[in-house]
Amino acid sequence: MSQFEEAKYLEIYITIEDYIDKVHYQKIFCPECKIAPIHIVRKQKIPPYFASNRKEEHHQDCQHYEEFIPNKNLVRLINSNQIEDQKRLEFLIRSNLKASLRLLLGNEKGNNFNTNFLENNSSTNTEKKGNTDRYKKESIPRVHIKNLRKKEELLDNHIIIYGKAELEIKNHERTNKQTKEKFTVKQLIFRREGKFVFSISLSGYKANNLSQENGNISFAVFGELKKNSSFLNIKSHTLRICRFVSDFRS
Ligand SMILES: [Zn+2]
């Protein structure tokens, strides 16, 4: 059973503190897919929380529709040299990134997935049509960018961050200490309402292949959430950006 810190009520999101039986009873829904009914659970000795009933009530793209894959299993796949493990990882990342973007853009017109894909490895492209059904679908924990600062318990976990952000790309010149060769690190800074939320640093192949410009974006990124002094960053594994400028409000 999934637990939720917030619930969707009409057009707004409420927290446990906002909840009033007379107003919200049977009228609150999953904050991510907005279709699964959720309810308040009150037990002795633990603070009340929101919970949903059955997984099947969520939208198929909602992270709460499938079982979650434990972080240690993801790490095992990432570190594995086995082709079969790499294919499975590729499938999980792609299917979860796509689902995030569908949820994000699903209600909007002109849903044109004009995406930039950045893979960890230039030669890996294991997604083949008709080949993906044999993998069990599992959810990678996913956080909307607006909630990221509240989710510090996810530090050092592999997660997906998705949402709409203002992207700024900064180029930093660096020198390799041993070879003295110069190289460029691209720092992608994700902001909301002008405030820094997190960043991604790319170098080498990934930096060279980034054909993204500054501006408002819809995005989903998979990687390991890290903290450097007080700044959150993602050790990027796979990044997917949809440029979506026509409607940028929420
Ligand atoms: Zn849901």
PDB file of C-alpha atoms and ligand atoms in Angstrom:
ATOM      1  CA  MET A   1       0.000   0.000   0.000  1.00  0.00           C
ATOM      2  CA  SER A   2       1.430   3.327  -1.040  1.00  0.00           C
ATOM      3  CA  GLN A   3       1.626   6.258   1.334  1.00  0.00           C
ATOM      4  CA  PHE A   4       1.345   9.894   0.326  1.00  0.00           C
ATOM      5  CA  GLU A   5       2.298  13.147   1.989  1.00  0.00           C
ATOM      6  CA  GLU A   6      -0.100  15.169  -0.099  1.00  0.00           C
ATOM      7  CA  ALA A   7      -3.381  14.594  -1.883  1.00  0.00           C
ATOM      8  CA  LYS A   8      -5.076  16.169  -4.846  1.00  0.00           C
ATOM      9  CA  TYR A   9      -8.366  17.859  -3.970  1.00  0.00           C
ATOM     10  CA  LEU A  10     -10.162  19.633  -6.831  1.00  0.00           C
ATOM     11  CA  GLU A  11      -7.446  21.785  -8.388  1.00  0.00           C
ATOM     12  CA  ILE A  12      -5.179  22.005  -5.348  1.00  0.00           C
ATOM     13  CA  TYR A  13      -2.885  19.789  -3.279  1.00  0.00           C
ATOM     14  CA  ILE A  14      -3.511  19.367   0.438  1.00  0.00           C
ATOM     15  CA  THR A  15      -1.340  17.971   3.210  1.00  0.00           C
ATOM     16  CA  ILE A  16      -2.401  15.983   6.267  1.00  0.00           C
ATOM     17  CA  GLU A  17      -2.638  19.243   8.253  1.00  0.00           C
ATOM     18  CA  ASP A  18      -5.135  20.656   5.746  1.00  0.00           C
ATOM     19  CA  TYR A  19      -7.378  17.611   5.839  1.00  0.00           C
ATOM     20  CA  ILE A  20     -10.930  18.110   7.143  1.00  0.00           C
ATOM     21  CA  ASP A  21     -13.325  15.152   7.113  1.00  0.00           C
ATOM     22  CA  LYS A  22     -16.369  17.244   6.238  1.00  0.00           C
ATOM     23  CA  VAL A  23     -14.670  18.761   3.226  1.00  0.00           C
ATOM     24  CA  HIS A  24     -12.281  16.151   1.884  1.00  0.00           C
ATOM     25  CA  TYR A  25     -13.751  12.747   2.760  1.00  0.00           C
ATOM     26  CA  GLN A  26     -13.910  10.615  -0.429  1.00  0.00           C
ATOM     27  CA  LYS A  27     -12.817  13.575  -2.518  1.00  0.00           C
ATOM     28  CA  ILE A  28      -9.038  13.219  -2.493  1.00  0.00           C
ATOM     29  CA  PHE A  29      -6.870  11.516  -5.091  1.00  0.00           C
ATOM     30  CA  CYS A  30      -3.315  10.372  -5.814  1.00  0.00           C
ATOM     31  CA  PRO A  31      -1.122  13.483  -6.226  1.00  0.00           C
ATOM     32  CA  GLU A  32       0.673  11.966  -9.185  1.00  0.00           C
ATOM     33  CA  CYS A  33      -1.928  10.360 -11.471  1.00  0.00           C
ATOM     34  CA  LYS A  34      -4.910  12.133  -9.905  1.00  0.00           C
ATOM     35  CA  ILE A  35      -7.279   9.242 -10.595  1.00  0.00           C
ATOM     36  CA  ALA A  36      -6.703   6.750  -7.758  1.00  0.00           C
ATOM     37  CA  PRO A  37      -8.851   7.581  -4.711  1.00  0.00           C
ATOM     38  CA  ILE A  38      -6.874   7.924  -1.496  1.00  0.00           C
ATOM     39  CA  HIS A  39      -7.955   8.233   2.120  1.00  0.00           C
ATOM     40  CA  ILE A  40      -6.587   9.251   5.482  1.00  0.00           C
ATOM     41  CA  VAL A  41      -5.252   6.592   7.848  1.00  0.00           C
ATOM     42  CA  ARG A  42      -5.302   7.343  11.547  1.00  0.00           C
ATOM     43  CA  LYS A  43      -3.601   4.927  13.898  1.00  0.00           C
ATOM     44  CA  GLN A  44      -2.488   5.214  17.458  1.00  0.00           C
ATOM     45  CA  LYS A  45       1.133   6.178  18.083  1.00  0.00           C
ATOM     46  CA  ILE A  46       1.983   7.116  14.492  1.00  0.00           C
ATOM     47  CA  PRO A  47       1.156  10.345  12.675  1.00  0.00           C
ATOM     48  CA  PRO A  48      -1.767  10.142  10.236  1.00  0.00           C
ATOM     49  CA  TYR A  49      -0.983   9.670   6.543  1.00  0.00           C
ATOM     50  CA  PHE A  50      -2.727   9.352   3.190  1.00  0.00           C
ATOM     51  CA  ALA A  51      -2.927   5.932   1.541  1.00  0.00           C
ATOM     52  CA  SER A  52      -4.436   4.458  -1.575  1.00  0.00           C
ATOM     53  CA  ASN A  53      -6.477   1.261  -1.734  1.00  0.00           C
ATOM     54  CA  ARG A  54      -5.329  -0.885  -4.622  1.00  0.00           C
ATOM     55  CA  LYS A  55      -2.458  -0.441  -7.048  1.00  0.00           C
ATOM     56  CA  GLU A  56      -4.759  -1.129  -9.990  1.00  0.00           C
ATOM     57  CA  GLU A  57      -6.693   2.053  -9.293  1.00  0.00           C
ATOM     58  CA  HIS A  58      -3.725   4.170 -10.320  1.00  0.00           C
ATOM     59  CA  HIS A  59      -3.030   5.173 -13.899  1.00  0.00           C
ATOM     60  CA  GLN A  60      -0.666   2.778 -15.660  1.00  0.00           C
ATOM     61  CA  ASP A  61       1.931   5.543 -15.934  1.00  0.00           C
ATOM     62  CA  CYS A  62       1.716   6.341 -12.203  1.00  0.00           C
ATOM     63  CA  GLN A  63       4.703   5.140 -10.186  1.00  0.00           C
ATOM     64  CA  HIS A  64       2.295   3.614  -7.662  1.00  0.00           C
ATOM     65  CA  TYR A  65       0.758   1.270 -10.251  1.00  0.00           C
ATOM     66  CA  GLU A  66       3.654  -1.191 -10.141  1.00  0.00           C
ATOM     67  CA  GLU A  67       5.810  -2.581  -7.385  1.00  0.00           C
ATOM     68  CA  PHE A  68       8.860  -0.457  -6.576  1.00  0.00           C
ATOM     69  CA  ILE A  69      12.251  -1.856  -7.407  1.00  0.00           C
ATOM     70  CA  PRO A  70      14.492  -1.743  -4.307  1.00  0.00           C
ATOM     71  CA  ASN A  71      17.507   0.567  -4.701  1.00  0.00           C
ATOM     72  CA  LYS A  72      19.933  -2.279  -4.042  1.00  0.00           C
ATOM     73  CA  ASN A  73      18.492  -4.183  -7.026  1.00  0.00           C
ATOM     74  CA  LEU A  74      18.959  -1.123  -9.251  1.00  0.00           C
ATOM     75  CA  VAL A  75      22.548  -0.763  -8.059  1.00  0.00           C
ATOM     76  CA  ARG A  76      23.171  -4.419  -8.800  1.00  0.00           C
ATOM     77  CA  LEU A  77      21.893  -3.964 -12.375  1.00  0.00           C
ATOM     78  CA  ILE A  78      23.965  -0.800 -12.857  1.00  0.00           C
ATOM     79  CA  ASN A  79      27.151  -2.530 -11.737  1.00  0.00           C
ATOM     80  CA  SER A  80      26.524  -5.735 -13.639  1.00  0.00           C
ATOM     81  CA  ASN A  81      28.480  -6.699 -16.760  1.00  0.00           C
ATOM     82  CA  GLN A  82      25.848  -9.183 -17.860  1.00  0.00           C
ATOM     83  CA  ILE A  83      24.120  -8.209 -21.114  1.00  0.00           C
ATOM     84  CA  GLU A  84      20.805  -9.464 -19.765  1.00  0.00           C
ATOM     85  CA  ASP A  85      21.082  -7.191 -16.702  1.00  0.00           C
ATOM     86  CA  GLN A  86      22.007  -4.215 -18.874  1.00  0.00           C
ATOM     87  CA  LYS A  87      18.984  -4.817 -21.097  1.00  0.00           C
ATOM     88  CA  ARG A  88      16.710  -5.085 -18.118  1.00  0.00           C
ATOM     89  CA  LEU A  89      18.124  -1.841 -16.664  1.00  0.00           C
ATOM     90  CA  GLU A  90      17.709  -0.084 -19.997  1.00  0.00           C
ATOM     91  CA  PHE A  91      14.105  -1.244 -20.168  1.00  0.00           C
ATOM     92  CA  LEU A  92      13.332  -0.086 -16.625  1.00  0.00           C
ATOM     93  CA  ILE A  93      14.887   3.347 -17.118  1.00  0.00           C
ATOM     94  CA  ARG A  94      13.275   3.984 -20.474  1.00  0.00           C
ATOM     95  CA  SER A  95       9.831   2.785 -19.485  1.00  0.00           C
ATOM     96  CA  ASN A  96       9.901   4.849 -16.274  1.00  0.00           C
ATOM     97  CA  LEU A  97      11.220   7.983 -18.015  1.00  0.00           C
ATOM     98  CA  LYS A  98       8.587   7.698 -20.707  1.00  0.00           C
ATOM     99  CA  ALA A  99       5.830   7.214 -18.155  1.00  0.00           C
ATOM    100  CA  SER A 100       7.032  10.317 -16.278  1.00  0.00           C
ATOM    101  CA  LEU A 101       6.893  12.408 -19.422  1.00  0.00           C
ATOM    102  CA  ARG A 102       3.504  11.051 -20.447  1.00  0.00           C
ATOM    103  CA  LEU A 103       2.100  11.981 -17.036  1.00  0.00           C
ATOM    104  CA  LEU A 104       3.699  15.393 -17.272  1.00  0.00           C
ATOM    105  CA  LEU A 105       2.576  16.211 -20.787  1.00  0.00           C
ATOM    106  CA  GLY A 106      -0.454  13.973 -21.094  1.00  0.00           C
ATOM    107  CA  ASN A 107      -3.031  16.663 -20.636  1.00  0.00           C
ATOM    108  CA  GLU A 108      -1.405  19.187 -22.868  1.00  0.00           C
ATOM    109  CA  LYS A 109      -2.049  19.838 -26.505  1.00  0.00           C
ATOM    110  CA  GLY A 110       0.588  19.405 -29.163  1.00  0.00           C
ATOM    111  CA  ASN A 111       2.198  16.649 -27.183  1.00  0.00           C
ATOM    112  CA  ASN A 112       5.166  16.396 -29.459  1.00  0.00           C
ATOM    113  CA  PHE A 113       7.941  14.412 -27.846  1.00  0.00           C
ATOM    114  CA  ASN A 114      10.785  16.390 -29.254  1.00  0.00           C
ATOM    115  CA  THR A 115      13.282  14.791 -26.943  1.00  0.00           C
ATOM    116  CA  ASN A 116      16.973  14.823 -26.415  1.00  0.00           C
ATOM    117  CA  PHE A 117      18.203  11.506 -25.162  1.00  0.00           C
ATOM    118  CA  LEU A 118      21.480  11.294 -23.359  1.00  0.00           C
ATOM    119  CA  GLU A 119      22.655   7.823 -22.568  1.00  0.00           C
ATOM    120  CA  ASN A 120      25.318   6.706 -20.216  1.00  0.00           C
ATOM    121  CA  ASN A 121      27.056   4.811 -22.947  1.00  0.00           C
ATOM    122  CA  SER A 122      27.101   5.826 -26.602  1.00  0.00           C
ATOM    123  CA  SER A 123      26.989   2.292 -27.916  1.00  0.00           C
ATOM    124  CA  THR A 124      24.133   1.072 -25.770  1.00  0.00           C
ATOM    125  CA  ASN A 125      20.867   0.954 -27.555  1.00  0.00           C
ATOM    126  CA  THR A 126      19.198  -2.186 -26.440  1.00  0.00           C
ATOM    127  CA  GLU A 127      15.606  -1.090 -26.857  1.00  0.00           C
ATOM    128  CA  LYS A 128      14.231  -3.216 -29.629  1.00  0.00           C
ATOM    129  CA  LYS A 129      10.603  -3.426 -30.616  1.00  0.00           C
ATOM    130  CA  GLY A 130       8.802  -6.516 -29.394  1.00  0.00           C
ATOM    131  CA  ASN A 131      11.627  -7.305 -27.060  1.00  0.00           C
ATOM    132  CA  THR A 132      10.420  -5.490 -23.986  1.00  0.00           C
ATOM    133  CA  ASP A 133       7.337  -7.461 -22.960  1.00  0.00           C
ATOM    134  CA  ARG A 134       9.352 -10.201 -21.350  1.00  0.00           C
ATOM    135  CA  TYR A 135      10.653  -7.846 -18.675  1.00  0.00           C
ATOM    136  CA  LYS A 136       8.679  -7.402 -15.515  1.00  0.00           C
ATOM    137  CA  LYS A 137       7.670  -3.803 -15.079  1.00  0.00           C
ATOM    138  CA  GLU A 138       8.732  -2.167 -11.844  1.00  0.00           C
ATOM    139  CA  SER A 139       8.617   1.428 -10.665  1.00  0.00           C
ATOM    140  CA  ILE A 140      11.713   3.495 -10.091  1.00  0.00           C
ATOM    141  CA  PRO A 141      10.927   6.004  -7.318  1.00  0.00           C
ATOM    142  CA  ARG A 142      10.054   9.304  -8.908  1.00  0.00           C
ATOM    143  CA  VAL A 143       9.922  12.812  -7.493  1.00  0.00           C
ATOM    144  CA  HIS A 144       8.406  15.886  -9.062  1.00  0.00           C
ATOM    145  CA  ILE A 145      10.964  18.690  -9.057  1.00  0.00           C
ATOM    146  CA  LYS A 146       8.694  20.838  -6.889  1.00  0.00           C
ATOM    147  CA  ASN A 147       8.922  18.245  -4.087  1.00  0.00           C
ATOM    148  CA  LEU A 148      12.622  17.435  -4.364  1.00  0.00           C
ATOM    149  CA  ARG A 149      13.773  19.590  -1.447  1.00  0.00           C
ATOM    150  CA  LYS A 150      11.357  17.761   0.865  1.00  0.00           C
ATOM    151  CA  LYS A 151      12.733  14.368  -0.136  1.00  0.00           C
ATOM    152  CA  GLU A 152      16.161  14.286   1.421  1.00  0.00           C
ATOM    153  CA  GLU A 153      15.565  10.716   2.559  1.00  0.00           C
ATOM    154  CA  LEU A 154      16.199   9.824  -1.088  1.00  0.00           C
ATOM    155  CA  LEU A 155      19.819  11.019  -0.975  1.00  0.00           C
ATOM    156  CA  ASP A 156      22.209   8.386  -2.388  1.00  0.00           C
ATOM    157  CA  ASN A 157      19.308   6.597  -4.063  1.00  0.00           C
ATOM    158  CA  HIS A 158      18.753   6.155  -7.767  1.00  0.00           C
ATOM    159  CA  ILE A 159      15.617   8.059  -8.648  1.00  0.00           C
ATOM    160  CA  ILE A 160      13.818   9.855 -11.428  1.00  0.00           C
ATOM    161  CA  ILE A 161      13.274  13.590 -11.160  1.00  0.00           C
ATOM    162  CA  TYR A 162      10.742  15.042 -13.548  1.00  0.00           C
ATOM    163  CA  GLY A 163       8.752  18.185 -14.097  1.00  0.00           C
ATOM    164  CA  LYS A 164       9.098  21.600 -15.625  1.00  0.00           C
ATOM    165  CA  ALA A 165      12.086  23.769 -14.977  1.00  0.00           C
ATOM    166  CA  GLU A 166      14.105  26.687 -16.164  1.00  0.00           C
ATOM    167  CA  LEU A 167      17.328  25.276 -17.539  1.00  0.00           C
ATOM    168  CA  GLU A 168      20.621  27.125 -17.653  1.00  0.00           C
ATOM    169  CA  ILE A 169      23.733  25.482 -19.072  1.00  0.00           C
ATOM    170  CA  LYS A 170      27.115  26.740 -17.948  1.00  0.00           C
ATOM    171  CA  ASN A 171      30.401  25.717 -19.548  1.00  0.00           C
ATOM    172  CA  HIS A 172      33.359  25.241 -17.233  1.00  0.00           C
ATOM    173  CA  GLU A 173      36.845  24.756 -18.633  1.00  0.00           C
ATOM    174  CA  ARG A 174      38.814  22.139 -16.737  1.00  0.00           C
ATOM    175  CA  THR A 175      42.277  20.681 -17.108  1.00  0.00           C
ATOM    176  CA  ASN A 176      43.076  17.029 -16.656  1.00  0.00           C
ATOM    177  CA  LYS A 177      45.728  17.023 -13.911  1.00  0.00           C
ATOM    178  CA  GLN A 178      47.706  14.160 -15.397  1.00  0.00           C
ATOM    179  CA  THR A 179      47.552  14.740 -19.144  1.00  0.00           C
ATOM    180  CA  LYS A 180      47.154  18.558 -18.908  1.00  0.00           C
ATOM    181  CA  GLU A 181      44.479  18.272 -21.559  1.00  0.00           C
ATOM    182  CA  LYS A 182      41.703  20.795 -21.429  1.00  0.00           C
ATOM    183  CA  PHE A 183      38.113  19.659 -21.428  1.00  0.00           C
ATOM    184  CA  THR A 184      34.689  21.193 -20.927  1.00  0.00           C
ATOM    185  CA  VAL A 185      32.264  20.337 -18.183  1.00  0.00           C
ATOM    186  CA  LYS A 186      28.690  21.345 -18.871  1.00  0.00           C
ATOM    187  CA  GLN A 187      26.714  22.139 -15.773  1.00  0.00           C
ATOM    188  CA  LEU A 188      22.962  21.940 -16.224  1.00  0.00           C
ATOM    189  CA  ILE A 189      21.210  24.042 -13.611  1.00  0.00           C
ATOM    190  CA  PHE A 190      17.546  23.332 -12.977  1.00  0.00           C
ATOM    191  CA  ARG A 191      15.579  26.163 -11.397  1.00  0.00           C
ATOM    192  CA  ARG A 192      11.980  26.757 -10.478  1.00  0.00           C
ATOM    193  CA  GLU A 193      10.669  30.283 -10.099  1.00  0.00           C
ATOM    194  CA  GLY A 194      14.247  31.495 -10.313  1.00  0.00           C
ATOM    195  CA  LYS A 195      15.447  29.301  -7.446  1.00  0.00           C
ATOM    196  CA  PHE A 196      18.154  26.649  -7.805  1.00  0.00           C
ATOM    197  CA  VAL A 197      16.775  23.129  -7.264  1.00  0.00           C
ATOM    198  CA  PHE A 198      19.488  20.780  -8.519  1.00  0.00           C
ATOM    199  CA  SER A 199      22.211  20.459 -11.115  1.00  0.00           C
ATOM    200  CA  ILE A 200      23.826  17.875 -13.368  1.00  0.00           C
ATOM    201  CA  SER A 201      27.440  18.003 -14.518  1.00  0.00           C
ATOM    202  CA  LEU A 202      28.284  16.390 -17.822  1.00  0.00           C
ATOM    203  CA  SER A 203      31.665  15.815 -19.404  1.00  0.00           C
ATOM    204  CA  GLY A 204      33.121  13.811 -22.265  1.00  0.00           C
ATOM    205  CA  TYR A 205      30.700  12.082 -24.560  1.00  0.00           C
ATOM    206  CA  LYS A 206      27.644  13.319 -22.703  1.00  0.00           C
ATOM    207  CA  ALA A 207      28.713  16.968 -22.778  1.00  0.00           C
ATOM    208  CA  ASN A 208      29.624  16.805 -26.465  1.00  0.00           C
ATOM    209  CA  ASN A 209      26.275  15.315 -27.385  1.00  0.00           C
ATOM    210  CA  LEU A 210      24.126  17.755 -25.515  1.00  0.00           C
ATOM    211  CA  SER A 211      22.224  19.781 -28.077  1.00  0.00           C
ATOM    212  CA  GLN A 212      20.111  21.608 -25.568  1.00  0.00           C
ATOM    213  CA  GLU A 213      19.734  25.332 -25.111  1.00  0.00           C
ATOM    214  CA  ASN A 214      18.790  27.405 -22.117  1.00  0.00           C
ATOM    215  CA  GLY A 215      15.101  27.891 -21.522  1.00  0.00           C
ATOM    216  CA  ASN A 216      11.916  26.379 -20.169  1.00  0.00           C
ATOM    217  CA  ILE A 217      11.856  22.618 -20.434  1.00  0.00           C
ATOM    218  CA  SER A 218       9.879  19.567 -19.481  1.00  0.00           C
ATOM    219  CA  PHE A 219      12.240  16.827 -18.499  1.00  0.00           C
ATOM    220  CA  ALA A 220      12.813  13.497 -16.817  1.00  0.00           C
ATOM    221  CA  VAL A 221      16.179  12.390 -15.579  1.00  0.00           C
ATOM    222  CA  PHE A 222      17.412   9.168 -14.009  1.00  0.00           C
ATOM    223  CA  GLY A 223      20.433   9.168 -11.740  1.00  0.00           C
ATOM    224  CA  GLU A 224      21.782   9.042  -8.226  1.00  0.00           C
ATOM    225  CA  LEU A 225      20.723  11.912  -5.949  1.00  0.00           C
ATOM    226  CA  LYS A 226      23.723  13.502  -4.220  1.00  0.00           C
ATOM    227  CA  LYS A 227      24.383  16.505  -2.039  1.00  0.00           C
ATOM    228  CA  ASN A 228      27.428  18.738  -2.272  1.00  0.00           C
ATOM    229  CA  SER A 229      27.511  21.232   0.619  1.00  0.00           C
ATOM    230  CA  SER A 230      23.875  22.332   0.491  1.00  0.00           C
ATOM    231  CA  PHE A 231      23.385  21.800  -3.249  1.00  0.00           C
ATOM    232  CA  LEU A 232      21.511  18.827  -4.616  1.00  0.00           C
ATOM    233  CA  ASN A 233      22.855  17.263  -7.757  1.00  0.00           C
ATOM    234  CA  ILE A 234      22.235  14.204  -9.826  1.00  0.00           C
ATOM    235  CA  LYS A 235      24.972  11.872 -10.935  1.00  0.00           C
ATOM    236  CA  SER A 236      23.344  11.513 -14.264  1.00  0.00           C
ATOM    237  CA  HIS A 237      22.749   8.200 -15.867  1.00  0.00           C
ATOM    238  CA  THR A 238      20.089   8.944 -18.451  1.00  0.00           C
ATOM    239  CA  LEU A 239      18.616  12.315 -19.193  1.00  0.00           C
ATOM    240  CA  ARG A 240      15.626  13.030 -21.302  1.00  0.00           C
ATOM    241  CA  ILE A 241      14.533  16.541 -22.051  1.00  0.00           C
ATOM    242  CA  CYS A 242      11.445  17.627 -23.890  1.00  0.00           C
ATOM    243  CA  ARG A 243      11.487  21.168 -25.040  1.00  0.00           C
ATOM    244  CA  PHE A 244       7.958  22.327 -24.470  1.00  0.00           C
ATOM    245  CA  VAL A 245       7.678  26.044 -24.628  1.00  0.00           C
ATOM    246  CA  SER A 246       4.113  26.532 -25.729  1.00  0.00           C
ATOM    247  CA  ASP A 247       2.577  26.149 -22.309  1.00  0.00           C
ATOM    248  CA  PHE A 248       4.655  26.661 -19.237  1.00  0.00           C
ATOM    249  CA  ARG A 249       2.551  27.574 -16.248  1.00  0.00           C
ATOM    250  CA  SER A 250       2.627  25.015 -13.457  1.00  0.00           C
TER     251      SER A 250
HETATM  252 ZN    ZN B   1      -1.402   7.389  -8.812  1.00  0.00          ZN
END
